[in-house]
């Protein structure tokens, strides 16, 4: 039995929380709990998932309110101490707003919400998130977002490249993101943010399990 | 602010007839106050009272089968799907608001139908929509459609899609299926029908009836503002030049609050303290207080001073008639108030006690110390004292003319490849990927058949079953033959879910028509309902409820009669789903069903045509009427709707389900818009990842073009391993249904006789890039 204890954060407006829960709990048989945004503690959790959705409605900049929540302050401390945090879609936006990851996510360049399955290239498999993939492997993962157009300044980009922080890129960029970036990790390599939804590609019946290995890699890394 | 003096002129301006105004005076025994008049005018509007439709609706089969709650009893119908679970589902129109404010009109249409589902205690699991607009491209050769009209339609279409997407995506529901047509008749009256499907444990459902004298009445959710006042009345009149000024009648949606309201409401219902609950849609507090009282045979005393407001300066009239979204009225068991308040506090939502249940049949409204309204609930509502009318009927003069149209004069095109590609890229037929890629189709990770096939399917994590859902209506058929068109809408939607491996269970319907005071429109309405009823009885799919939208009419013309059917089907084992695309080269391609109407002549079927003595009407020459081929290539809406026999249809469904149960078929796709040739092309490319072609050899029954593009009903194309053919034929005989091998799957090309020969990449390109090209120009 793995020592992984996953905590799925529930902000008001999170709507992929149950999907992430289902993968950890039912598909990967992991100890999993929801974490309510008003609580100030993450308890004994050692993997934190910020799921997709529209936290607090995202009527301002996506994630701008979520970062102010009690729980988020605790998660920043947890991450600073090396705790594993994964932000998917809206979760990625929250992580950028909270300063745990560099850069911003702007509106898609076609100004539309985009939901379809895209091809990603694994740019670095030496991370705790991608250990189960082959380098340069192409995987199929769904995206579903209106603001997934990643942007950062030149200096940050040079750093991302130089430090192997870019984990996934799009082979056919759907949203205009800089250098086709789909997912990045922080410098300390314990925080991942990605726009595509690996939890939507983890169940045989949905016809695609390319995302499951990401979660398996992470669970594996908790010894 | 001074209120107008109530008289018959004021009543008329609120949409009430002279006789209705007199009736109100008789009921109250006095002249109503202005607030009371407002209450009666919305409750007796077509939208709330169904006064011109209820007699017809009652002819539909509204119980039996797997129905747990019949039509009209609750906010939505409930269907038993076994394992202690039920499905709540319903479709509703938001046509008029979308005509003047497409983004908010469509968004709040989605919000309203979602609330209808979760008020029942059900968690919404899928959303669908059925849309109609004027033509979006001005390049049709036969039609001198103005660029301005096309631009207007594109504007409406684009914003409706964005409104639906933004609301559903934020709320977190997969929008998994839909249909859309573009026809001139919808230019001024776009149709926006939204459907939602939810799942509930049978012992955790909630009712919309109030009860228990002294129980507190709460308003929960958003605050009340001045938006949407008189929306229900607006929905009950024709669109005119003045409609633009009704934009303030359109509500504004807040999907984030709706999401919180969903979670809080389900938590509240599960807590067991709810006596009754109803969402506030049309006519807001007025409708919910009077309907819940009438349903519970009780009354309410409401104090409007307690209602959380967005705007300080609101009159009783405005508060009562506001259609601010994301609100609910809840009756809580006395003494359990704190449980409700705690739940809504957790979700940061309003939860205000605004009154009490009483044991007399009156809704009494107090505001600022004054009794503003004192009306009997029963007299306000449908099934109570609301007026009921039967309107005059006259068979429309155009019908005979259309039916007698002579098709012989239509020029037969030489380049059938070109015709097929044109059809595949025409807005009514082409892939709707430009639309559904703007909707989150996968959230909740249950969508096992995504949009783009015959129907879409979601699995139920609870029990490994799956639901197949589809909305369908070919308005042109209903226009050409209201009775038959109504039957076809039911049969085709059922056929679509069957093509995914599901057994059709029940329907919801959204009946979009013109002005009911026009006898020809009323003829269309009654005949279409007769057709729907007959088909539903035969297919054993009762009507769980729905919505009527009249007055889809501007000064010159009405829309095509458009009774949209929302079909629910059940798949007992999710691993048994079927999709429409061919799976591998070398399989047999079979046509199953009503083959001798399909334009294909099967010499081996002996006696069939004579036995039924239908050889003339079943000839494909007479099946071409109302087709997309005539519409797109020749600019015609002529002839009769295609022949349909629901008994035969039912046998076809039973056969397909049996074949699937025995794993004998690999794909299934029905013939519909564009006929056999388009259906085959779709089988070739809808797999996307792995396109498989086919080579087809058929004997034409009449002209090549009519044979290839006639929209014969009750026909399904399947692919199967060659070794399964014998068993398929035997089973078909058992079900008294015809099967004909028409060809084989092959790599790379679609070939039909010597007339169609196209590489799949060309088909793929036309089919998947056309709508985007039109919209992004």
XYZ file of C-alpha atoms in Angstrom, chain B residues 97 136 177 199 241 249 309 312 322 580 586 594 649 668 679 696 740 751 769:
19
model
C -35.212 36.257 -24.732
C -25.943 31.774 -41.923
C -25.583 16.653 -27.540
C -29.769 11.405 -11.511
C -40.166 45.792 -33.869
C -37.229 41.825 -19.721
C -33.015 42.902 -2.801
C -33.614 49.427 -2.676
C -38.907 39.868 -11.005
C -21.616 5.126 -35.936
C -13.277 -6.014 -44.902
C -37.455 -0.177 -44.319
C -39.833 1.264 -36.527
C -24.826 1.501 -36.447
C -25.128 8.545 -43.952
C -21.305 0.053 -52.162
C -29.749 -6.192 -47.420
C -17.541 4.443 -53.652
C -14.179 22.343 -41.569
